[in-house]
Amino acid sequence: MGGAGAVDAERRPDPGEQRPGLPAAEDPLRTDHLLPILQIFPFTSESKRMGIIVREESTGDITFYMKGADVAMASIVQYNDWLEEECGNMAREGLRTLVNRYSQAKLSLHDRGLKVAAVVESLEREMELLCLTGVEDQLQADVRPTLELLRNAGIKIWMLTGDKLETATCIAKSSHLVSRTQDIHVFKPISSRGEAHLELNAFRRKHDCALVISGDSLEVCLRYYEHEFVELACQCPAVVCCRCSPTQKAQIVTLLKQHTANRTCAIGDGGNDVSMIQAADCGIGIEGKEGKQASLAADFSITQFKHIGRLLMVHGRNSYKRSAALGQFVMHRGMIISTMQAVFSSVFYFASVPLYQGFLMVGYATMYTMFPVFSLVLDQDVKPEMALLYPELYKDLTKGRSLSFKTFLIWVLISIYQGGILMYGALVLFESEFVHVVAISFTALIITELLMVALTIRTWHWLMVVAEFFSLGCYLASLAFLNEYFDLSFITTWPFLWKVSAITLVSCLPLYIIKYLKRKFSPPSYSKLSS
């Protein structure tokens, strides 16, 4: 279905309409010499139908053709005894149904001055039914394995569609959203609070069954029993909402965000999915035959439904883990030098004297540590093929182990421990001049940061190695120009080297030992796959 729209009631020249003062043969707006188009009534999601008025050139007769969804056309066409039955047959075969109808009237051209609304209302009466067409809506390639992949990853899938109940059920089964052996509870049509209460009680007694509900019944349930319905529906392995308007799709997404602590991802390929995509936490638009409205409104745009598997299992998983590692390490980089400054100030009676000044602070935040830290965005724990083969790895993300209050506190304690060791160690080991404290502590700080990046990395990339050695090389090369901050004669001596090595070893070695013991006695879920 298309997005909501409105019919313009103003009379304007349309393609094929003969304009005053121009003969028919000279009218540049004419597109068809046999059947000039007099008026077009566009499709809207409210009316669920569209129409066109054409004129037979030889006789001057005007004909009104209209087509639309069966529910919208059934009350307009003349009485018949086969339309409902045939619509049901086609719906059970998984076809989308449209009704073509036509009403012929011999009208004078002078009647074209009537308002469009009045013309449509007068035309949509006792129309002659011409035919019923079923549009085959084929599934894209690899839809079934993609849905199976998402289910194994712990993702609940809801299907929101504007199709008939029979069509939606058939598509859900053919796509394996609902297995053929799985029980399906079809929510009966309801219109009152009492009926909704009885139907919800009947649904509550069933276990592990898929839910199929129409838009009208859904609206009644949400009006009276919003919380109860969402709670029951979230327990189902799959939910199919049929005959949904674009507004209802967005409403369902909003309700899931309000009543659950889960993130929502909306996937659509048409203009009627735009509101749903924009209401979700993450919107994915599929470019297809229905246009690019969905892909333009979405956060991510893909060309095939099967690409969702790689988008979530590989790119989404890596993005979460890399962002978590990068964010916490940037925090560690700032907190460790803050701890050193706090220790330095406390030792010297909280004097307002900065520990590092000028270029040392600029270099620490940029060329000395920036490249290794940002190279963490290249890290990965398993190969993409393994992430697609074992979607259960994605399920671990829901536990929040990569980024939580626990991991935050761990990095805070690491920063305090290392900052304290580096500063106290430099104060204890320096002998005569204060400038030696700066040289020892700052050098140990740079090496500690580089070693901590190496400790965090799970899979080495060649750019990570280049970043590590490039940053270390930049620091060693800059020592020759930092005579304002360092004593060059001291940093080339053996005491400077062993003091820096000793402090760095004490600050980093315990963390490496803890990581080794943790991987040995409590290995992560991906360790067996990456070994």
mmCIF file of N, CA and C in Angstrom, residues 145-255:
data_model
loop_
_atom_site.group_PDB
_atom_site.id
_atom_site.type_symbol
_atom_site.label_atom_id
_atom_site.label_comp_id
_atom_site.label_asym_id
_atom_site.label_seq_id
_atom_site.Cartn_x
_atom_site.Cartn_y
_atom_site.Cartn_z
ATOM 1 N N PRO A 145 16.260 -18.982 4.764
ATOM 2 C CA PRO A 145 17.441 -19.121 5.645
ATOM 3 C C PRO A 145 17.779 -17.855 6.417
ATOM 4 N N THR A 146 17.446 -16.688 5.870
ATOM 5 C CA THR A 146 17.708 -15.441 6.593
ATOM 6 C C THR A 146 16.834 -15.331 7.833
ATOM 7 N N LEU A 147 15.541 -15.681 7.701
ATOM 8 C CA LEU A 147 14.652 -15.661 8.864
ATOM 9 C C LEU A 147 15.089 -16.691 9.904
ATOM 10 N N GLU A 148 15.536 -17.850 9.452
ATOM 11 C CA GLU A 148 16.033 -18.872 10.382
ATOM 12 C C GLU A 148 17.279 -18.370 11.103
ATOM 13 N N LEU A 149 18.136 -17.650 10.378
ATOM 14 C CA LEU A 149 19.343 -17.086 10.974
ATOM 15 C C LEU A 149 18.989 -16.074 12.065
ATOM 16 N N LEU A 150 18.017 -15.222 11.799
ATOM 17 C CA LEU A 150 17.613 -14.212 12.774
ATOM 18 C C LEU A 150 16.988 -14.849 14.007
ATOM 19 N N ARG A 151 16.192 -15.903 13.803
ATOM 20 C CA ARG A 151 15.589 -16.588 14.968
ATOM 21 C C ARG A 151 16.649 -17.228 15.837
ATOM 22 N N ASN A 152 17.644 -17.872 15.209
ATOM 23 C CA ASN A 152 18.718 -18.501 15.986
ATOM 24 C C ASN A 152 19.570 -17.475 16.720
ATOM 25 N N ALA A 153 19.545 -16.234 16.237
ATOM 26 C CA ALA A 153 20.293 -15.177 16.906
ATOM 27 C C ALA A 153 19.517 -14.571 18.062
ATOM 28 N N GLY A 154 18.319 -15.089 18.334
ATOM 29 C CA GLY A 154 17.525 -14.593 19.450
ATOM 30 C C GLY A 154 16.692 -13.378 19.123
ATOM 31 N N ILE A 155 16.425 -13.132 17.846
ATOM 32 C CA ILE A 155 15.651 -11.965 17.424
ATOM 33 C C ILE A 155 14.204 -12.380 17.200
ATOM 34 N N LYS A 156 13.274 -11.709 17.868
ATOM 35 C CA LYS A 156 11.842 -11.949 17.666
ATOM 36 C C LYS A 156 11.386 -11.220 16.403
ATOM 37 N N ILE A 157 10.604 -11.903 15.576
ATOM 38 C CA ILE A 157 10.194 -11.358 14.280
ATOM 39 C C ILE A 157 8.684 -11.180 14.261
ATOM 40 N N TRP A 158 8.260 -9.962 13.931
ATOM 41 C CA TRP A 158 6.846 -9.644 13.733
ATOM 42 C C TRP A 158 6.646 -9.256 12.274
ATOM 43 N N MET A 159 5.600 -9.775 11.680
ATOM 44 C CA MET A 159 5.275 -9.469 10.289
ATOM 45 C C MET A 159 4.059 -8.550 10.258
ATOM 46 N N LEU A 160 4.257 -7.320 9.795
ATOM 47 C CA LEU A 160 3.189 -6.325 9.712
ATOM 48 C C LEU A 160 2.896 -6.077 8.239
ATOM 49 N N THR A 161 1.687 -6.384 7.798
ATOM 50 C CA THR A 161 1.355 -6.315 6.380
ATOM 51 C C THR A 161 -0.060 -5.805 6.187
ATOM 52 N N GLY A 162 -0.337 -5.320 5.019
ATOM 53 C CA GLY A 162 -1.674 -4.873 4.662
ATOM 54 C C GLY A 162 -2.478 -5.918 3.924
ATOM 55 N N ASP A 163 -1.919 -7.128 3.756
ATOM 56 C CA ASP A 163 -2.596 -8.203 3.020
ATOM 57 C C ASP A 163 -3.770 -8.767 3.815
ATOM 58 N N LYS A 164 -4.594 -9.558 3.090
ATOM 59 C CA LYS A 164 -5.679 -10.276 3.744
ATOM 60 C C LYS A 164 -5.125 -11.302 4.717
ATOM 61 N N LEU A 165 -5.958 -11.737 5.631
ATOM 62 C CA LEU A 165 -5.534 -12.691 6.646
ATOM 63 C C LEU A 165 -5.030 -13.977 6.020
ATOM 64 N N GLU A 166 -5.759 -14.487 5.024
ATOM 65 C CA GLU A 166 -5.345 -15.741 4.384
ATOM 66 C C GLU A 166 -4.018 -15.574 3.644
ATOM 67 N N THR A 167 -3.867 -14.431 2.951
ATOM 68 C CA THR A 167 -2.618 -14.185 2.234
ATOM 69 C C THR A 167 -1.442 -14.060 3.199
ATOM 70 N N ALA A 168 -1.629 -13.316 4.280
ATOM 71 C CA ALA A 168 -0.559 -13.132 5.248
ATOM 72 C C ALA A 168 -0.154 -14.466 5.888
ATOM 73 N N THR A 169 -1.145 -15.301 6.203
ATOM 74 C CA THR A 169 -0.843 -16.611 6.792
ATOM 75 C C THR A 169 -0.079 -17.480 5.817
ATOM 76 N N CYS A 170 -0.476 -17.447 4.542
ATOM 77 C CA CYS A 170 0.206 -18.240 3.529
ATOM 78 C C CYS A 170 1.649 -17.792 3.347
ATOM 79 N N ILE A 171 1.879 -16.476 3.324
ATOM 80 C CA ILE A 171 3.238 -15.949 3.175
ATOM 81 C C ILE A 171 4.081 -16.286 4.401
ATOM 82 N N ALA A 172 3.495 -16.206 5.587
ATOM 83 C CA ALA A 172 4.239 -16.536 6.808
ATOM 84 C C ALA A 172 4.692 -17.990 6.802
ATOM 85 N N LYS A 173 3.840 -18.883 6.276
ATOM 86 C CA LYS A 173 4.216 -20.295 6.213
ATOM 87 C C LYS A 173 5.242 -20.556 5.106
ATOM 88 N N SER A 174 5.045 -19.939 3.942
ATOM 89 C CA SER A 174 5.964 -20.179 2.829
ATOM 90 C C SER A 174 7.360 -19.627 3.109
ATOM 91 N N SER A 175 7.431 -18.558 3.899
ATOM 92 C CA SER A 175 8.729 -17.991 4.257
ATOM 93 C C SER A 175 9.346 -18.659 5.474
ATOM 94 N N HIS A 176 8.629 -19.611 6.074
ATOM 95 C CA HIS A 176 9.061 -20.330 7.278
ATOM 96 C C HIS A 176 9.152 -19.411 8.488
ATOM 97 N N LEU A 177 8.477 -18.268 8.425
ATOM 98 C CA LEU A 177 8.325 -17.469 9.641
ATOM 99 C C LEU A 177 7.529 -18.255 10.666
ATOM 100 N N VAL A 178 6.553 -18.983 10.170
ATOM 101 C CA VAL A 178 5.785 -19.928 10.973
ATOM 102 C C VAL A 178 5.944 -21.298 10.336
ATOM 103 N N SER A 179 6.445 -22.268 11.076
ATOM 104 C CA SER A 179 6.617 -23.606 10.524
ATOM 105 C C SER A 179 5.261 -24.253 10.287
ATOM 106 N N ARG A 180 5.222 -25.162 9.328
ATOM 107 C CA ARG A 180 3.946 -25.773 8.949
ATOM 108 C C ARG A 180 3.369 -26.653 10.050
ATOM 109 N N THR A 181 4.212 -27.093 10.965
ATOM 110 C CA THR A 181 3.738 -27.938 12.062
ATOM 111 C C THR A 181 3.420 -27.127 13.316
ATOM 112 N N GLN A 182 3.703 -25.830 13.294
ATOM 113 C CA GLN A 182 3.492 -25.004 14.475
ATOM 114 C C GLN A 182 2.039 -24.571 14.580
ATOM 115 N N ASP A 183 1.542 -24.538 15.799
ATOM 116 C CA ASP A 183 0.163 -24.094 16.022
ATOM 117 C C ASP A 183 0.038 -22.598 15.757
ATOM 118 N N ILE A 184 -1.084 -22.221 15.162
ATOM 119 C CA ILE A 184 -1.362 -20.819 14.857
ATOM 120 C C ILE A 184 -2.676 -20.437 15.514
ATOM 121 N N HIS A 185 -2.655 -19.379 16.286
ATOM 122 C CA HIS A 185 -3.875 -18.857 16.884
ATOM 123 C C HIS A 185 -4.332 -17.649 16.074
ATOM 124 N N VAL A 186 -5.458 -17.784 15.406
ATOM 125 C CA VAL A 186 -6.028 -16.694 14.623
ATOM 126 C C VAL A 186 -6.997 -15.926 15.515
ATOM 127 N N PHE A 187 -6.664 -14.681 15.771
ATOM 128 C CA PHE A 187 -7.495 -13.836 16.624
ATOM 129 C C PHE A 187 -8.820 -13.559 15.906
ATOM 130 N N LYS A 188 -9.922 -13.896 16.558
ATOM 131 C CA LYS A 188 -11.231 -13.709 15.940
ATOM 132 C C LYS A 188 -11.567 -12.222 15.808
ATOM 133 N N PRO A 189 -12.370 -11.855 14.818
ATOM 134 C CA PRO A 189 -12.790 -10.451 14.687
ATOM 135 C C PRO A 189 -13.565 -10.004 15.919
ATOM 136 N N ILE A 190 -13.152 -8.900 16.492
ATOM 137 C CA ILE A 190 -13.794 -8.372 17.702
ATOM 138 C C ILE A 190 -14.129 -6.902 17.476
ATOM 139 N N SER A 191 -15.113 -6.417 18.235
ATOM 140 C CA SER A 191 -15.525 -5.026 18.085
ATOM 141 C C SER A 191 -15.843 -4.351 19.418
ATOM 142 N N SER A 192 -15.788 -5.120 20.518
ATOM 143 C CA SER A 192 -16.141 -4.547 21.819
ATOM 144 C C SER A 192 -15.136 -4.998 22.874
ATOM 145 N N ARG A 193 -15.217 -4.369 24.029
ATOM 146 C CA ARG A 193 -14.313 -4.697 25.127
ATOM 147 C C ARG A 193 -14.549 -6.102 25.647
ATOM 148 N N GLY A 194 -15.811 -6.527 25.730
ATOM 149 C CA GLY A 194 -16.111 -7.878 26.206
ATOM 150 C C GLY A 194 -15.560 -8.940 25.280
ATOM 151 N N GLU A 195 -15.711 -8.739 23.977
ATOM 152 C CA GLU A 195 -15.172 -9.710 23.024
ATOM 153 C C GLU A 195 -13.649 -9.762 23.093
ATOM 154 N N ALA A 196 -13.019 -8.602 23.267
ATOM 155 C CA ALA A 196 -11.557 -8.575 23.384
ATOM 156 C C ALA A 196 -11.097 -9.321 24.631
ATOM 157 N N HIS A 197 -11.824 -9.167 25.735
ATOM 158 C CA HIS A 197 -11.466 -9.860 26.982
ATOM 159 C C HIS A 197 -11.561 -11.372 26.822
ATOM 160 N N LEU A 198 -12.635 -11.850 26.189
ATOM 161 C CA LEU A 198 -12.807 -13.291 25.991
ATOM 162 C C LEU A 198 -11.742 -13.853 25.067
ATOM 163 N N GLU A 199 -11.429 -13.125 24.006
ATOM 164 C CA GLU A 199 -10.444 -13.625 23.050
ATOM 165 C C GLU A 199 -9.040 -13.623 23.644
ATOM 166 N N LEU A 200 -8.714 -12.640 24.453
ATOM 167 C CA LEU A 200 -7.408 -12.623 25.116
ATOM 168 C C LEU A 200 -7.275 -13.763 26.116
ATOM 169 N N ASN A 201 -8.346 -14.081 26.818
ATOM 170 C CA ASN A 201 -8.319 -15.221 27.732
ATOM 171 C C ASN A 201 -8.119 -16.527 26.987
ATOM 172 N N ALA A 202 -8.771 -16.661 25.826
ATOM 173 C CA ALA A 202 -8.590 -17.868 25.021
ATOM 174 C C ALA A 202 -7.159 -17.962 24.499
ATOM 175 N N PHE A 203 -6.589 -16.830 24.137
ATOM 176 C CA PHE A 203 -5.209 -16.818 23.639
ATOM 177 C C PHE A 203 -4.221 -17.092 24.766
ATOM 178 N N ARG A 204 -4.528 -16.669 25.980
ATOM 179 C CA ARG A 204 -3.635 -16.862 27.120
ATOM 180 C C ARG A 204 -3.485 -18.348 27.467
ATOM 181 N N ARG A 205 -4.480 -19.147 27.180
ATOM 182 C CA ARG A 205 -4.424 -20.578 27.509
ATOM 183 C C ARG A 205 -3.566 -21.382 26.545
ATOM 184 N N LYS A 206 -3.169 -20.785 25.443
ATOM 185 C CA LYS A 206 -2.341 -21.487 24.461
ATOM 186 C C LYS A 206 -0.877 -21.160 24.693
ATOM 187 N N HIS A 207 -0.040 -22.124 24.371
ATOM 188 C CA HIS A 207 1.386 -21.981 24.618
ATOM 189 C C HIS A 207 2.167 -22.277 23.337
ATOM 190 N N ASP A 208 3.227 -21.518 23.145
ATOM 191 C CA ASP A 208 4.150 -21.721 22.027
ATOM 192 C C ASP A 208 3.410 -21.807 20.683
ATOM 193 N N CYS A 209 2.590 -20.831 20.418
ATOM 194 C CA CYS A 209 1.884 -20.797 19.144
ATOM 195 C C CYS A 209 2.027 -19.398 18.533
ATOM 196 N N ALA A 210 2.032 -19.355 17.207
ATOM 197 C CA ALA A 210 2.130 -18.077 16.508
ATOM 198 C C ALA A 210 0.776 -17.368 16.544
ATOM 199 N N LEU A 211 0.826 -16.060 16.501
ATOM 200 C CA LEU A 211 -0.387 -15.248 16.567
ATOM 201 C C LEU A 211 -0.621 -14.571 15.233
ATOM 202 N N VAL A 212 -1.864 -14.640 14.747
ATOM 203 C CA VAL A 212 -2.290 -13.935 13.537
ATOM 204 C C VAL A 212 -3.488 -13.073 13.925
ATOM 205 N N ILE A 213 -3.375 -11.766 13.712
ATOM 206 C CA ILE A 213 -4.433 -10.838 14.121
ATOM 207 C C ILE A 213 -4.614 -9.775 13.046
ATOM 208 N N SER A 214 -5.839 -9.345 12.839
ATOM 209 C CA SER A 214 -6.139 -8.322 11.846
ATOM 210 C C SER A 214 -6.008 -6.931 12.463
ATOM 211 N N GLY A 215 -5.921 -5.934 11.600
ATOM 212 C CA GLY A 215 -5.750 -4.574 12.078
ATOM 213 C C GLY A 215 -6.928 -4.072 12.888
ATOM 214 N N ASP A 216 -8.160 -4.446 12.498
ATOM 215 C CA ASP A 216 -9.335 -4.001 13.246
ATOM 216 C C ASP A 216 -9.368 -4.592 14.652
ATOM 217 N N SER A 217 -9.085 -5.900 14.762
ATOM 218 C CA SER A 217 -9.053 -6.533 16.079
ATOM 219 C C SER A 217 -7.912 -5.983 16.925
ATOM 220 N N LEU A 218 -6.802 -5.704 16.281
ATOM 221 C CA LEU A 218 -5.653 -5.143 16.996
ATOM 222 C C LEU A 218 -5.990 -3.778 17.587
ATOM 223 N N GLU A 219 -6.712 -2.976 16.836
ATOM 224 C CA GLU A 219 -7.079 -1.651 17.319
ATOM 225 C C GLU A 219 -7.972 -1.731 18.554
ATOM 226 N N VAL A 220 -8.903 -2.691 18.570
ATOM 227 C CA VAL A 220 -9.786 -2.854 19.726
ATOM 228 C C VAL A 220 -8.984 -3.318 20.943
ATOM 229 N N CYS A 221 -8.074 -4.269 20.748
ATOM 230 C CA CYS A 221 -7.262 -4.769 21.868
ATOM 231 C C CYS A 221 -6.391 -3.670 22.457
ATOM 232 N N LEU A 222 -5.790 -2.871 21.602
ATOM 233 C CA LEU A 222 -4.918 -1.807 22.099
ATOM 234 C C LEU A 222 -5.702 -0.700 22.781
ATOM 235 N N ARG A 223 -6.965 -0.546 22.439
ATOM 236 C CA ARG A 223 -7.788 0.495 23.049
ATOM 237 C C ARG A 223 -8.133 0.151 24.498
ATOM 238 N N TYR A 224 -8.381 -1.155 24.753
ATOM 239 C CA TYR A 224 -8.847 -1.560 26.089
ATOM 240 C C TYR A 224 -7.801 -2.343 26.885
ATOM 241 N N TYR A 225 -6.990 -3.145 26.213
ATOM 242 C CA TYR A 225 -6.043 -4.026 26.917
ATOM 243 C C TYR A 225 -4.666 -3.925 26.263
ATOM 244 N N GLU A 226 -4.126 -2.740 26.255
ATOM 245 C CA GLU A 226 -2.850 -2.520 25.571
ATOM 246 C C GLU A 226 -1.720 -3.317 26.208
ATOM 247 N N HIS A 227 -1.528 -3.155 27.514
ATOM 248 C CA HIS A 227 -0.411 -3.817 28.197
ATOM 249 C C HIS A 227 -0.564 -5.339 28.145
ATOM 250 N N GLU A 228 -1.772 -5.852 28.387
ATOM 251 C CA GLU A 228 -1.993 -7.299 28.385
ATOM 252 C C GLU A 228 -1.704 -7.897 27.010
ATOM 253 N N PHE A 229 -2.151 -7.222 25.963
ATOM 254 C CA PHE A 229 -1.931 -7.762 24.623
ATOM 255 C C PHE A 229 -0.449 -7.790 24.268
ATOM 256 N N VAL A 230 0.258 -6.707 24.530
ATOM 257 C CA VAL A 230 1.686 -6.660 24.195
ATOM 258 C C VAL A 230 2.454 -7.707 24.982
ATOM 259 N N GLU A 231 2.094 -7.902 26.250
ATOM 260 C CA GLU A 231 2.771 -8.901 27.078
ATOM 261 C C GLU A 231 2.568 -10.311 26.530
ATOM 262 N N LEU A 232 1.340 -10.629 26.119
ATOM 263 C CA LEU A 232 1.066 -11.953 25.560
ATOM 264 C C LEU A 232 1.713 -12.126 24.194
ATOM 265 N N ALA A 233 1.651 -11.091 23.354
ATOM 266 C CA ALA A 233 2.199 -11.207 22.004
ATOM 267 C C ALA A 233 3.713 -11.370 22.023
ATOM 268 N N CYS A 234 4.379 -10.734 22.982
ATOM 269 C CA CYS A 234 5.838 -10.842 23.048
ATOM 270 C C CYS A 234 6.298 -12.239 23.440
ATOM 271 N N GLN A 235 5.400 -13.046 24.014
ATOM 272 C CA GLN A 235 5.755 -14.415 24.369
ATOM 273 C C GLN A 235 5.632 -15.372 23.186
ATOM 274 N N CYS A 236 5.040 -14.931 22.096
ATOM 275 C CA CYS A 236 4.847 -15.790 20.922
ATOM 276 C C CYS A 236 6.143 -15.888 20.127
ATOM 277 N N PRO A 237 6.399 -17.043 19.505
ATOM 278 C CA PRO A 237 7.581 -17.168 18.656
ATOM 279 C C PRO A 237 7.497 -16.314 17.403
ATOM 280 N N ALA A 238 6.288 -16.009 16.929
ATOM 281 C CA ALA A 238 6.101 -15.170 15.746
ATOM 282 C C ALA A 238 4.728 -14.518 15.820
ATOM 283 N N VAL A 239 4.624 -13.304 15.306
ATOM 284 C CA VAL A 239 3.365 -12.560 15.288
ATOM 285 C C VAL A 239 3.138 -12.034 13.876
ATOM 286 N N VAL A 240 1.930 -12.220 13.367
ATOM 287 C CA VAL A 240 1.556 -11.734 12.039
ATOM 288 C C VAL A 240 0.371 -10.787 12.214
ATOM 289 N N CYS A 241 0.549 -9.524 11.856
ATOM 290 C CA CYS A 241 -0.529 -8.530 11.893
ATOM 291 C C CYS A 241 -0.913 -8.194 10.454
ATOM 292 N N CYS A 242 -2.120 -8.555 10.063
ATOM 293 C CA CYS A 242 -2.574 -8.330 8.694
ATOM 294 C C CYS A 242 -3.561 -7.174 8.655
ATOM 295 N N ARG A 243 -3.804 -6.686 7.448
ATOM 296 C CA ARG A 243 -4.709 -5.552 7.244
ATOM 297 C C ARG A 243 -4.300 -4.350 8.103
ATOM 298 N N CYS A 244 -2.980 -4.106 8.187
ATOM 299 C CA CYS A 244 -2.462 -3.007 8.991
ATOM 300 C C CYS A 244 -2.292 -1.768 8.120
ATOM 301 N N SER A 245 -2.705 -0.652 8.613
ATOM 302 C CA SER A 245 -2.465 0.619 7.946
ATOM 303 C C SER A 245 -1.062 1.111 8.307
ATOM 304 N N PRO A 246 -0.489 2.042 7.538
ATOM 305 C CA PRO A 246 0.837 2.570 7.894
ATOM 306 C C PRO A 246 0.898 3.151 9.303
ATOM 307 N N THR A 247 -0.186 3.776 9.734
ATOM 308 C CA THR A 247 -0.210 4.343 11.088
ATOM 309 C C THR A 247 -0.159 3.241 12.141
ATOM 310 N N GLN A 248 -0.879 2.140 11.898
ATOM 311 C CA GLN A 248 -0.867 1.024 12.857
ATOM 312 C C GLN A 248 0.504 0.384 12.941
ATOM 313 N N LYS A 249 1.204 0.282 11.826
ATOM 314 C CA LYS A 249 2.554 -0.291 11.845
ATOM 315 C C LYS A 249 3.471 0.527 12.750
ATOM 316 N N ALA A 250 3.429 1.834 12.592
ATOM 317 C CA ALA A 250 4.252 2.692 13.446
ATOM 318 C C ALA A 250 3.819 2.605 14.904
ATOM 319 N N GLN A 251 2.513 2.462 15.135
ATOM 320 C CA GLN A 251 2.006 2.363 16.512
ATOM 321 C C GLN A 251 2.504 1.093 17.188
ATOM 322 N N ILE A 252 2.526 -0.012 16.454
ATOM 323 C CA ILE A 252 3.005 -1.279 17.026
ATOM 324 C C ILE A 252 4.472 -1.167 17.412
ATOM 325 N N VAL A 253 5.286 -0.567 16.538
ATOM 326 C CA VAL A 253 6.705 -0.395 16.840
ATOM 327 C C VAL A 253 6.888 0.468 18.093
ATOM 328 N N THR A 254 6.120 1.527 18.190
ATOM 329 C CA THR A 254 6.212 2.412 19.358
ATOM 330 C C THR A 254 5.812 1.686 20.638
ATOM 331 N N LEU A 255 4.768 0.853 20.571
ATOM 332 C CA LEU A 255 4.330 0.107 21.747
ATOM 333 C C LEU A 255 5.402 -0.879 22.206
#
